[in-house]
mmCIF file of C-alpha atoms in Angstrom:
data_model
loop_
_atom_site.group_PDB
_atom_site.id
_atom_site.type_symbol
_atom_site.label_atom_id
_atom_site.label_comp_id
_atom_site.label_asym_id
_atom_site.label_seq_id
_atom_site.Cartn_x
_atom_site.Cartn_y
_atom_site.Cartn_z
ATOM 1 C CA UNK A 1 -46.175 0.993 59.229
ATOM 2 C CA UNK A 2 -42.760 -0.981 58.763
ATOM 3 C CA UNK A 3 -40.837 0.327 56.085
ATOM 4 C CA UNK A 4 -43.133 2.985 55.092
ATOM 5 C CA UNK A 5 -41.476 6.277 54.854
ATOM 6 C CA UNK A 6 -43.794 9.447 54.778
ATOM 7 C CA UNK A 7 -41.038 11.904 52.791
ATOM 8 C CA UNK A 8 -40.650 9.358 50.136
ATOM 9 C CA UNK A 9 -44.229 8.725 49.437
ATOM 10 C CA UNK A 10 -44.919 12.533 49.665
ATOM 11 C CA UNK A 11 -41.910 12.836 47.093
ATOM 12 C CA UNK A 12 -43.249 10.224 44.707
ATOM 13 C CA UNK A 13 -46.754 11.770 44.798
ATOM 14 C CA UNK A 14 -44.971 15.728 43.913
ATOM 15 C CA UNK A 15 -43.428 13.723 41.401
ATOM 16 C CA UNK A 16 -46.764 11.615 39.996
ATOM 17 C CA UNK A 17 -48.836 14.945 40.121
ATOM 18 C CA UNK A 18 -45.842 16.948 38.286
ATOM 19 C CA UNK A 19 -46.089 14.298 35.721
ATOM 20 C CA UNK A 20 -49.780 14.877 35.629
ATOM 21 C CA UNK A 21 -49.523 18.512 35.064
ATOM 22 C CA UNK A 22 -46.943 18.621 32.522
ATOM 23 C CA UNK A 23 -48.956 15.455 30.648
ATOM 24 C CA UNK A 24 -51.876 18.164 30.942
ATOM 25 C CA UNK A 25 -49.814 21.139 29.508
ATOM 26 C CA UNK A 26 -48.558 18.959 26.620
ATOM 27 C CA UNK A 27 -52.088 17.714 25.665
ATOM 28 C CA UNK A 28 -53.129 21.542 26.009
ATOM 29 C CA UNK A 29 -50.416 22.695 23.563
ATOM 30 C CA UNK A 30 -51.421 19.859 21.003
ATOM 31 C CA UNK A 31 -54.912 20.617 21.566
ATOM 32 C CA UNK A 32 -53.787 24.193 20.209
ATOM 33 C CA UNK A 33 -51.377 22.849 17.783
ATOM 34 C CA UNK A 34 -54.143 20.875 16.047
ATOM 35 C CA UNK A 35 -56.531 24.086 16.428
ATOM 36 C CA UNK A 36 -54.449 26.048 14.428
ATOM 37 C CA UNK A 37 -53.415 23.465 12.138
ATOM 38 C CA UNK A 38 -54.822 24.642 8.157
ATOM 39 C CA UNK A 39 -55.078 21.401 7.307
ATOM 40 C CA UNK A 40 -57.590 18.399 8.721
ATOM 41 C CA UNK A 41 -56.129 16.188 11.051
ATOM 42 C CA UNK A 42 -57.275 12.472 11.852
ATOM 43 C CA UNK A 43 -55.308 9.233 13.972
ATOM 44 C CA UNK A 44 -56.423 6.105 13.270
ATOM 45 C CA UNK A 45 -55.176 2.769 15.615
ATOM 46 C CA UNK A 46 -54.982 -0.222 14.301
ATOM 47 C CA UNK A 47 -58.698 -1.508 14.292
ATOM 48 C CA UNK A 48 -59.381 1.309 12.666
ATOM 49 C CA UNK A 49 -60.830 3.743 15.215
ATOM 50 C CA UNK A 50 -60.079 6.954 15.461
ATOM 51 C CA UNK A 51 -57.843 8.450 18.292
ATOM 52 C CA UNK A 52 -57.514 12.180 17.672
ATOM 53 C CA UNK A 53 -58.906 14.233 15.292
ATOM 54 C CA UNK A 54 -59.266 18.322 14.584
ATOM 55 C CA UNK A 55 -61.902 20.872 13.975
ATOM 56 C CA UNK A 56 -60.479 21.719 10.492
ATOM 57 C CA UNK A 57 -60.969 17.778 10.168
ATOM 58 C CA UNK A 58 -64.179 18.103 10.741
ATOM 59 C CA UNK A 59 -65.209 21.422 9.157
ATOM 60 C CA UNK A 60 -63.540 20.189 5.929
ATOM 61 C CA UNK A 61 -66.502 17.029 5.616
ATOM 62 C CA UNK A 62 -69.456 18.458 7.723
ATOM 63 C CA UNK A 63 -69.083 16.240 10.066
ATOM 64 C CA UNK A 64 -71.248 16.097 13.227
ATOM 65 C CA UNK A 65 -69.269 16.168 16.936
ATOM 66 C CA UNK A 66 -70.447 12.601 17.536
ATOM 67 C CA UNK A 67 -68.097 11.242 14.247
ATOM 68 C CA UNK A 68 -65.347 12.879 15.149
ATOM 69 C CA UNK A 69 -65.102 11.851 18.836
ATOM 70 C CA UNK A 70 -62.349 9.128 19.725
ATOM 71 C CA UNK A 71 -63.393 5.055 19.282
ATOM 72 C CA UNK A 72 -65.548 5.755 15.793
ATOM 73 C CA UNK A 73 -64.099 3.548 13.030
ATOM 74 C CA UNK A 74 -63.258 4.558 9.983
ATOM 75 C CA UNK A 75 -66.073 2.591 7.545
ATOM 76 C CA UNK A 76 -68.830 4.946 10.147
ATOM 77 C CA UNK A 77 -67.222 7.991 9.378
ATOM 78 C CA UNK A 78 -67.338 7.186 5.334
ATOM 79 C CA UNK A 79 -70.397 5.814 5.510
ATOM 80 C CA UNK A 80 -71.713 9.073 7.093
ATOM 81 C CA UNK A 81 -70.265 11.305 4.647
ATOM 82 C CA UNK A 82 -71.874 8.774 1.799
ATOM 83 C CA UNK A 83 -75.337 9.104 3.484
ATOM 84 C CA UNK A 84 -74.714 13.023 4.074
ATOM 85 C CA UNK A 85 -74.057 13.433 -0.228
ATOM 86 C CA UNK A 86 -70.139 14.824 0.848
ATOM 87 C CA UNK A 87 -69.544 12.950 -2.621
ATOM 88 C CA UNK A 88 -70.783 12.981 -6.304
ATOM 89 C CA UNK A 89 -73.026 10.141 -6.116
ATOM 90 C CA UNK A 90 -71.074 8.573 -9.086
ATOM 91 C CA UNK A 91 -68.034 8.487 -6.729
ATOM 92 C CA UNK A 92 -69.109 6.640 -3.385
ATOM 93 C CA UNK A 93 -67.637 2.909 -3.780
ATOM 94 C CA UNK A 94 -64.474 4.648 -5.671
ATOM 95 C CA UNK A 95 -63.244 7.293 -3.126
ATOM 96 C CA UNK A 96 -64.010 4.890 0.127
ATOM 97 C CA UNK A 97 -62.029 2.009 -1.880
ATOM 98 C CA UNK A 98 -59.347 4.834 -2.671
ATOM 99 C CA UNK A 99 -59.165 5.926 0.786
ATOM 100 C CA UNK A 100 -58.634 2.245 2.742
ATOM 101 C CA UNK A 101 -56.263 1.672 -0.205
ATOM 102 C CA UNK A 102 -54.284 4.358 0.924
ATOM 103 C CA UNK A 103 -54.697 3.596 4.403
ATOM 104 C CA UNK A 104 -53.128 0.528 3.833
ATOM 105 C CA UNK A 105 -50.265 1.107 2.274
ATOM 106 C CA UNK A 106 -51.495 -0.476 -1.075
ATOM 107 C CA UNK A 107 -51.507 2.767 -3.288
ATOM 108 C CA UNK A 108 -49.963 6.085 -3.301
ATOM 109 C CA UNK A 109 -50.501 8.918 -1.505
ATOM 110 C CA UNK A 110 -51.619 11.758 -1.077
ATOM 111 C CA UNK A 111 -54.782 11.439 -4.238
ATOM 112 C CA UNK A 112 -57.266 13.962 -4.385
ATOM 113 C CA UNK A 113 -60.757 13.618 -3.500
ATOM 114 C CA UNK A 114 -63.934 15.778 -5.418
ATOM 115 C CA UNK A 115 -66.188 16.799 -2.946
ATOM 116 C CA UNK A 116 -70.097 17.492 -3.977
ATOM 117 C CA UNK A 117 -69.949 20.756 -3.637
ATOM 118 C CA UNK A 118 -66.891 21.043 -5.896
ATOM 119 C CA UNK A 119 -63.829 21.321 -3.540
ATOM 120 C CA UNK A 120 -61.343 19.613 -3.952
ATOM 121 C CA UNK A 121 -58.838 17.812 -1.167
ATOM 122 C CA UNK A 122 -55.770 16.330 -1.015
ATOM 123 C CA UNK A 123 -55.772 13.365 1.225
ATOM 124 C CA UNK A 124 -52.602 11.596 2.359
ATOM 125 C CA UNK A 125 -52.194 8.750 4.866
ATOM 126 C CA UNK A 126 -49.143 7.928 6.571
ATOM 127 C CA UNK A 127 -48.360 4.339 7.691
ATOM 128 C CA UNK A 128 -47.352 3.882 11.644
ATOM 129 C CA UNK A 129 -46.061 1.291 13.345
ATOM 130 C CA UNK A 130 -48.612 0.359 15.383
ATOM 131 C CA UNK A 131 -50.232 -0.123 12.326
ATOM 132 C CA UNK A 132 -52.744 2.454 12.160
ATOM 133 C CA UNK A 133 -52.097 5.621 10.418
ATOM 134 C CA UNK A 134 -52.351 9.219 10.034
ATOM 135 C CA UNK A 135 -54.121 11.384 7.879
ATOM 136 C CA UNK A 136 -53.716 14.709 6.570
ATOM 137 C CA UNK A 137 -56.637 16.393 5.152
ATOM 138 C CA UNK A 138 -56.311 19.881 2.754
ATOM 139 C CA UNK A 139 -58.443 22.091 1.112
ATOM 140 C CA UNK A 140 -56.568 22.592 -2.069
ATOM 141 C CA UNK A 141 -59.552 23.451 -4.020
ATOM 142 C CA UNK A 142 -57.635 27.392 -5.132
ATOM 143 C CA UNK A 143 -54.374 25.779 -5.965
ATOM 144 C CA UNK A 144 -55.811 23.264 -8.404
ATOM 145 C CA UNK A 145 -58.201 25.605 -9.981
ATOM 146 C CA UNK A 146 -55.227 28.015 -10.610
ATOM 147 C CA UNK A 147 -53.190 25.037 -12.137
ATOM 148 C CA UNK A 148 -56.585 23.813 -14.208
ATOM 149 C CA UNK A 149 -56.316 27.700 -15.718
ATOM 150 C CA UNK A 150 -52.504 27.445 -16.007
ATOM 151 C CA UNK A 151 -53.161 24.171 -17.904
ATOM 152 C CA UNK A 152 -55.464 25.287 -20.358
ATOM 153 C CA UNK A 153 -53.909 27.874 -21.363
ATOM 154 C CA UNK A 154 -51.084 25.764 -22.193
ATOM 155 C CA UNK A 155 -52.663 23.543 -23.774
ATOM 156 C CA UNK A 156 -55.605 25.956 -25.652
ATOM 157 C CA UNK A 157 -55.330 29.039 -28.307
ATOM 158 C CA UNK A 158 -56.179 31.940 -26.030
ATOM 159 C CA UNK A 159 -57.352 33.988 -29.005
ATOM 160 C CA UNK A 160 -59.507 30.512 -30.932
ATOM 161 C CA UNK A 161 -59.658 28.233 -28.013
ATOM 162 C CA UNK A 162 -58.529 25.480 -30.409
ATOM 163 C CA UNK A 163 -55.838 23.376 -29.222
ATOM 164 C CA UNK A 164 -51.703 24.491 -29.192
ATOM 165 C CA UNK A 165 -48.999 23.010 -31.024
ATOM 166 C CA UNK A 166 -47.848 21.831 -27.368
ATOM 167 C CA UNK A 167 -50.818 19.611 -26.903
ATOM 168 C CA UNK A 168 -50.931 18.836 -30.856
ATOM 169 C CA UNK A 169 -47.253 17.406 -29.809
ATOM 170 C CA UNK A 170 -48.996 14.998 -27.048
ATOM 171 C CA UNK A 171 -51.760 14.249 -29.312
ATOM 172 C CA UNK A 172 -49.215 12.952 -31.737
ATOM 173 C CA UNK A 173 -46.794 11.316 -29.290
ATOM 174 C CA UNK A 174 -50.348 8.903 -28.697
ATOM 175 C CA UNK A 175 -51.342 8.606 -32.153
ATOM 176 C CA UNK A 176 -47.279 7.362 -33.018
ATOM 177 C CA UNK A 177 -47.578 4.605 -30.447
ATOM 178 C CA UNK A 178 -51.230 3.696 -31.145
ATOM 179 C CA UNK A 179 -50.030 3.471 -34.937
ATOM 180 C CA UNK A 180 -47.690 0.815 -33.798
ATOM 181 C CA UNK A 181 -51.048 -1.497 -32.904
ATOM 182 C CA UNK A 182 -52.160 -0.990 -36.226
ATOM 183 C CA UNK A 183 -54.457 2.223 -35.556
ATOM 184 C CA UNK A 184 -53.348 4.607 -37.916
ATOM 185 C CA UNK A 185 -54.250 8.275 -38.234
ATOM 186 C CA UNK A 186 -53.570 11.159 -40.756
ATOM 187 C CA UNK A 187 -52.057 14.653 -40.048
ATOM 188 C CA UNK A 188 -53.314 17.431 -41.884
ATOM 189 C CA UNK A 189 -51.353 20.709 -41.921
ATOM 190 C CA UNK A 190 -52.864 23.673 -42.910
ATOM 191 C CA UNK A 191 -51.939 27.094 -43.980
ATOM 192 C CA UNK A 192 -53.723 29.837 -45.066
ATOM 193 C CA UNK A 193 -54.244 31.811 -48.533
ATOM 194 C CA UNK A 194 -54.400 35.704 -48.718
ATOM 195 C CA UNK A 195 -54.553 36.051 -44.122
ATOM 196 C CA UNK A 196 -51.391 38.771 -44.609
ATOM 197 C CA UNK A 197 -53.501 40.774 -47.188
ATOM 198 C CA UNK A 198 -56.612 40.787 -44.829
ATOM 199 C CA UNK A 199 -54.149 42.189 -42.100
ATOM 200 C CA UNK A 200 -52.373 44.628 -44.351
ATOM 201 C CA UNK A 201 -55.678 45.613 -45.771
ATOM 202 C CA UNK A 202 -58.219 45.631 -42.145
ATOM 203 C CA UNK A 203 -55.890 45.603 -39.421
ATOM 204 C CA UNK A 204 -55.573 42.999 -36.939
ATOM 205 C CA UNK A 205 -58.628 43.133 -35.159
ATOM 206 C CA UNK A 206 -60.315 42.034 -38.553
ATOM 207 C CA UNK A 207 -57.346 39.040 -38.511
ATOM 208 C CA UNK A 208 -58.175 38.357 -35.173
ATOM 209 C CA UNK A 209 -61.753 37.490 -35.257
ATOM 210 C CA UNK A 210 -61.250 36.119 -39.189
ATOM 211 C CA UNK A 211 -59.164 33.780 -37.092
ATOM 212 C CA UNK A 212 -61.367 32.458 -34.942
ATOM 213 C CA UNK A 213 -64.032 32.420 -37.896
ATOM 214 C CA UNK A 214 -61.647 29.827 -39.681
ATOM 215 C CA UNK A 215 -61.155 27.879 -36.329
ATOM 216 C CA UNK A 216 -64.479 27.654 -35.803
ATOM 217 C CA UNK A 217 -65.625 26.001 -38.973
ATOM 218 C CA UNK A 218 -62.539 23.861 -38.771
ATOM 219 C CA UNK A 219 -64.583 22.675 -35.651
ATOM 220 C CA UNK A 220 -67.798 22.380 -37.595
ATOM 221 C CA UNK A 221 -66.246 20.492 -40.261
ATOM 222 C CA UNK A 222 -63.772 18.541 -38.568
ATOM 223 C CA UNK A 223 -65.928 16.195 -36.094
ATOM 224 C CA UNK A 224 -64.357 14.439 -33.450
ATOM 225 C CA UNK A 225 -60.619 14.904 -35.307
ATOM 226 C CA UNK A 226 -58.575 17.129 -32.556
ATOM 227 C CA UNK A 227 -57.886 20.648 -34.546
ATOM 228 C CA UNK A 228 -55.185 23.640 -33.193
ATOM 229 C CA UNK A 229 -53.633 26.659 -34.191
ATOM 230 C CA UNK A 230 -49.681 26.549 -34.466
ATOM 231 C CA UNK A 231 -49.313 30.412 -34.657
ATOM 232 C CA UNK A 232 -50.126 32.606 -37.357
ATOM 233 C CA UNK A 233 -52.507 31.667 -39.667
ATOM 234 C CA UNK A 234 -51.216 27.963 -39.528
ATOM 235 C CA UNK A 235 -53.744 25.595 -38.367
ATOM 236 C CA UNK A 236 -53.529 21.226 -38.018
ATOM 237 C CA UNK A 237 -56.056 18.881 -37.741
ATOM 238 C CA UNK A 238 -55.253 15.102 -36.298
ATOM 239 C CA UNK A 239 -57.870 12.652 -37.163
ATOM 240 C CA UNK A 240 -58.345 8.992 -37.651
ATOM 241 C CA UNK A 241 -57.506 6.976 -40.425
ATOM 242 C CA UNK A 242 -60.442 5.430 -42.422
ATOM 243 C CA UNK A 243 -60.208 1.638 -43.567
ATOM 244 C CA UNK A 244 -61.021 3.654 -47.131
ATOM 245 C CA UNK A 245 -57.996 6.601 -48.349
ATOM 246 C CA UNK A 246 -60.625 8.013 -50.176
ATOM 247 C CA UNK A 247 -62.085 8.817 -46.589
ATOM 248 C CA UNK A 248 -59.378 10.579 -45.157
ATOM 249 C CA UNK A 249 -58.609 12.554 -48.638
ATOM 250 C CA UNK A 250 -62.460 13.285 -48.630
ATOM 251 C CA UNK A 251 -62.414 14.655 -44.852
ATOM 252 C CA UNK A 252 -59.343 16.450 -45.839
ATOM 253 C CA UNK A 253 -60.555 18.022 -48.932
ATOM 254 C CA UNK A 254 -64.065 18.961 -46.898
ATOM 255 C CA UNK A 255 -62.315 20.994 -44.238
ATOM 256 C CA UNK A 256 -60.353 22.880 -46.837
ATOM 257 C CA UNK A 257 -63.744 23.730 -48.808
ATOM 258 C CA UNK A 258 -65.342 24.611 -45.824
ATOM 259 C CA UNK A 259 -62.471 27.465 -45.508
ATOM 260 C CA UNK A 260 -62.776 28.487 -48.533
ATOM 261 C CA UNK A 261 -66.091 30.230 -48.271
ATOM 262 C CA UNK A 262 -66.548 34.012 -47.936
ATOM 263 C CA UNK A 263 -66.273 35.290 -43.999
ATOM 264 C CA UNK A 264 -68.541 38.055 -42.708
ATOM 265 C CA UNK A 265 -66.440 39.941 -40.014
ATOM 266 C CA UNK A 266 -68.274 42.658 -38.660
ATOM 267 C CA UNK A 267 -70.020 43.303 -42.422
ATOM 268 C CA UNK A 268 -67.157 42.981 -43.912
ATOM 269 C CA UNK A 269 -66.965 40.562 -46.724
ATOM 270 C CA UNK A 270 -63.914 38.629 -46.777
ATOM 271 C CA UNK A 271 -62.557 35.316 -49.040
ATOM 272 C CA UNK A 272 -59.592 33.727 -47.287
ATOM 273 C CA UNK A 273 -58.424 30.359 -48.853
ATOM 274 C CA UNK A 274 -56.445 27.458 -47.554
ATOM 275 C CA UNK A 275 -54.030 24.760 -48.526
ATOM 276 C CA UNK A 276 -53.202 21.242 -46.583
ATOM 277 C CA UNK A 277 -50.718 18.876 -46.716
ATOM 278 C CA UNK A 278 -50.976 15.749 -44.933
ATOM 279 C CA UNK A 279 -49.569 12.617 -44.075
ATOM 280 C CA UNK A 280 -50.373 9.375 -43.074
ATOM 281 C CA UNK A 281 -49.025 8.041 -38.923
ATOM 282 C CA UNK A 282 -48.082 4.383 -39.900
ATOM 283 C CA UNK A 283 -46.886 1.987 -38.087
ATOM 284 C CA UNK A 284 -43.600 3.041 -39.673
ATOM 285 C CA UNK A 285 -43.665 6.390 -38.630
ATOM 286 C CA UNK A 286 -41.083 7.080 -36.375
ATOM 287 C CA UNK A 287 -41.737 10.009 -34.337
ATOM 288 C CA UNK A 288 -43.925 12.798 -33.858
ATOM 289 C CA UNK A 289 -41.315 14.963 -35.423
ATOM 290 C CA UNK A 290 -41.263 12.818 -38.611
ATOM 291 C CA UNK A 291 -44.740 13.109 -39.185
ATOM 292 C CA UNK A 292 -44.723 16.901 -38.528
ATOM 293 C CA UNK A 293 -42.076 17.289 -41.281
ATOM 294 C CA UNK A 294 -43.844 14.591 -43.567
ATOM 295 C CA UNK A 295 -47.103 16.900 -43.328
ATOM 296 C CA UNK A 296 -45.321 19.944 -43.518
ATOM 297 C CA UNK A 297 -43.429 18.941 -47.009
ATOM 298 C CA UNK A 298 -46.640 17.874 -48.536
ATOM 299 C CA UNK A 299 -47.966 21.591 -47.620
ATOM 300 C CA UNK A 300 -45.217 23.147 -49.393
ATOM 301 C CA UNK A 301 -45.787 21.438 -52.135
ATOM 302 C CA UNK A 302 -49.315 22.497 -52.513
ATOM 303 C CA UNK A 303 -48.513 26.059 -51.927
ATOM 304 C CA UNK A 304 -45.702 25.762 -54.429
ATOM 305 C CA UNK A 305 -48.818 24.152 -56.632
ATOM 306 C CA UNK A 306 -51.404 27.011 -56.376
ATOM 307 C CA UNK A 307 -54.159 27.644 -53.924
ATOM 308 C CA UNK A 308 -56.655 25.657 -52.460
ATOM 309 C CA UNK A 309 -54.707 22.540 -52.904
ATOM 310 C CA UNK A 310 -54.224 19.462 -50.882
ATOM 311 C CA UNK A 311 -51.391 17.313 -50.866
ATOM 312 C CA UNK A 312 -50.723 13.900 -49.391
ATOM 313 C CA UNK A 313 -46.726 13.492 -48.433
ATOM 314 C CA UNK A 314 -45.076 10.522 -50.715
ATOM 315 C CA UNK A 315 -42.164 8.304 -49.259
ATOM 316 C CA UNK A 316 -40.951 5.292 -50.638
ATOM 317 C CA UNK A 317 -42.356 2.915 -47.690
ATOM 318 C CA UNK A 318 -45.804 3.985 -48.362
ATOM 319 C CA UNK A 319 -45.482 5.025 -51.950
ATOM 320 C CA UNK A 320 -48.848 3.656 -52.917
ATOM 321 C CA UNK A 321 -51.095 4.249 -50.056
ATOM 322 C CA UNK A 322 -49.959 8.165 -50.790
ATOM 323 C CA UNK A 323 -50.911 7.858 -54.234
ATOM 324 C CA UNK A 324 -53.967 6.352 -53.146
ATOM 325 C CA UNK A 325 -54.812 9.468 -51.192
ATOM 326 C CA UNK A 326 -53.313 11.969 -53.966
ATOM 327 C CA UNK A 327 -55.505 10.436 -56.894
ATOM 328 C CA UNK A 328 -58.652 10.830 -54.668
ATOM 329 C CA UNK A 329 -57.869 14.191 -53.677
ATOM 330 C CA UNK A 330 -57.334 15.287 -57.065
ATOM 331 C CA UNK A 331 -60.686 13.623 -58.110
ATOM 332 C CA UNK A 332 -62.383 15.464 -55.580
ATOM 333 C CA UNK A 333 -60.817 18.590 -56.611
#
């Protein structure tokens, strides 16, 4: 044949079937990349079909050999794991929405994703150029339960279970800026009468649980107000300002009365007392600390006054609503 020449074609097919073989020894050593990969691995082109996925991928969701195989789009795969209960019923619409909003570029990523059974994955999606994307897929469900414990105990008494001054301190942050939109709320500080007497007296295992006695009828008595435990035997109580001072002087006096009763720790008969001071979050109020030291004034002042007493924290801008609130304590009292 004219211008055919036998040791070039023979080189260009060595050449063709080396390109084969290495081709094959890359797509091996993905193959076992993706294996061993921890986390889930899908690609996605850009109708939305899926190009390569891994078994992790597929472990992670249940999902049968047939939805993970290349050319299955992404709304079959999420409808599958719909129909197969993967998610909390409650939670269908919102995690496929979430997922194609990540997908697309139009919210952030990664976001975590509940799973029925309780796992929980982080799922992030990263953009290509071709425009599909890729997704990573991890079981984090040990790492966020760890940091849900970390959390709480942060933010909750570990010997009560009542909240800490560090999430009083967030609760108050809110209640300063929701005062600004006119939704005012009172802080009640409360300390004690007599706790270092019980302790000198019964030892600390007594003070312990007398503790927790006292934080659970400030529970009882306090409703849907947030309480915590500052340390010690100092306890404050954040609750919502009633159209009516004689309300929130009423609620305040309550809780104090409620403390007041004899305790029975382990048989033994105890009478503990408490005084409160409190103050009102106005739109005036400028910071959480203020209203700390507002609360914590009018506390003094009712220790200084004798137990059992409440006191309401006077300033000058809201000299009369505090006077208000004084006058109906003291006619409750």
């Amino acid at each position: 044949m004219p211008g055919f020449d036998a040791n070039t074609a023979a080189g260009e097919r060595t050449s063709f079937e080396r390109l084969v073989s290495e081709l094959a020894r890359q797509q091996a050593h993905l193959e076992v990349i993706l294996a061993c990969m921890s986390q889930g691995i899908a690609l996605f082109d850009i109708n939305q079909r899926l190009l390569v996925s891994n078994r992790r991928y597929m472990n992670i969701y249940g999902a049968r050999e047939e939805l993970a195989a290349p050319g299955v789009t992404i709304h079959d795969i999420i409808r599958h794991r719909i129909n197969a209960g993967a998610y909390p019923k409650t939670d269908h619409e919102s995690n496929a929405d979430r997922y194609m909003a990540m997908a697309q570029g139009t919210t952030p990523s990664p976001q975590l994703f509940r799973l029925r059974d309780g796992r929980m994955i982080s799922v992030n999606c990263h953009a290509l150029e071709s425009g599909g994307w890729l997704s990573t897929h991890d079981d984090v469900t040990e790492m966020w339960t760890l940091q849900q414990e970390v959390e709480h105990m942060a933010y909750h008494d570990q010997l009560t279970g009542i909240g800490t001054r560090r999430l009083l301190e967030d609760r108050l942050q809110a209640a300063c800026a929701e005062a600004k939109e006119g939704r005012e709320s009172v802080l009640v500080l409360i300390d004690l009468d007599g706790f270092k007497a019980v302790n000198d007296e019964h030892g600390h295992q007594v003070g312990d649980k007398l503790l927790q006695a006292v934080a659970e009828r400030l529970m009882e008595n306090a409703g849907d107000a947030f309480a915590a435990r500052l340390g010690g035997d100092e306890f404050a109580v954040l609750l919502p300002a009633r159209q009516e001072d004689r309300g929130v002087s009423a609620t305040a006096r309550c809780l104090i009365d409620g403390l007041q009763k004899p305790y029975d720790i382990g048989g033994i008969k105890l009478d503990c007392g408490a005084s409160a001071g409190l103050t009102l979050i106005v739109r005036e109020t400028g910071s959480m600390d203020q209203a700390i030291g507002e609360a914590d004034k009018a506390l003094y002042m009712s220790k200084r006054s004798g137990k059992g007493r409440v006191t309401a924290f006077s300033a000058p801008i809201r000299t009369d609503r505090a006077d208000a609130l004084s006058a109906a304590v003291r006619d409750r009292g």
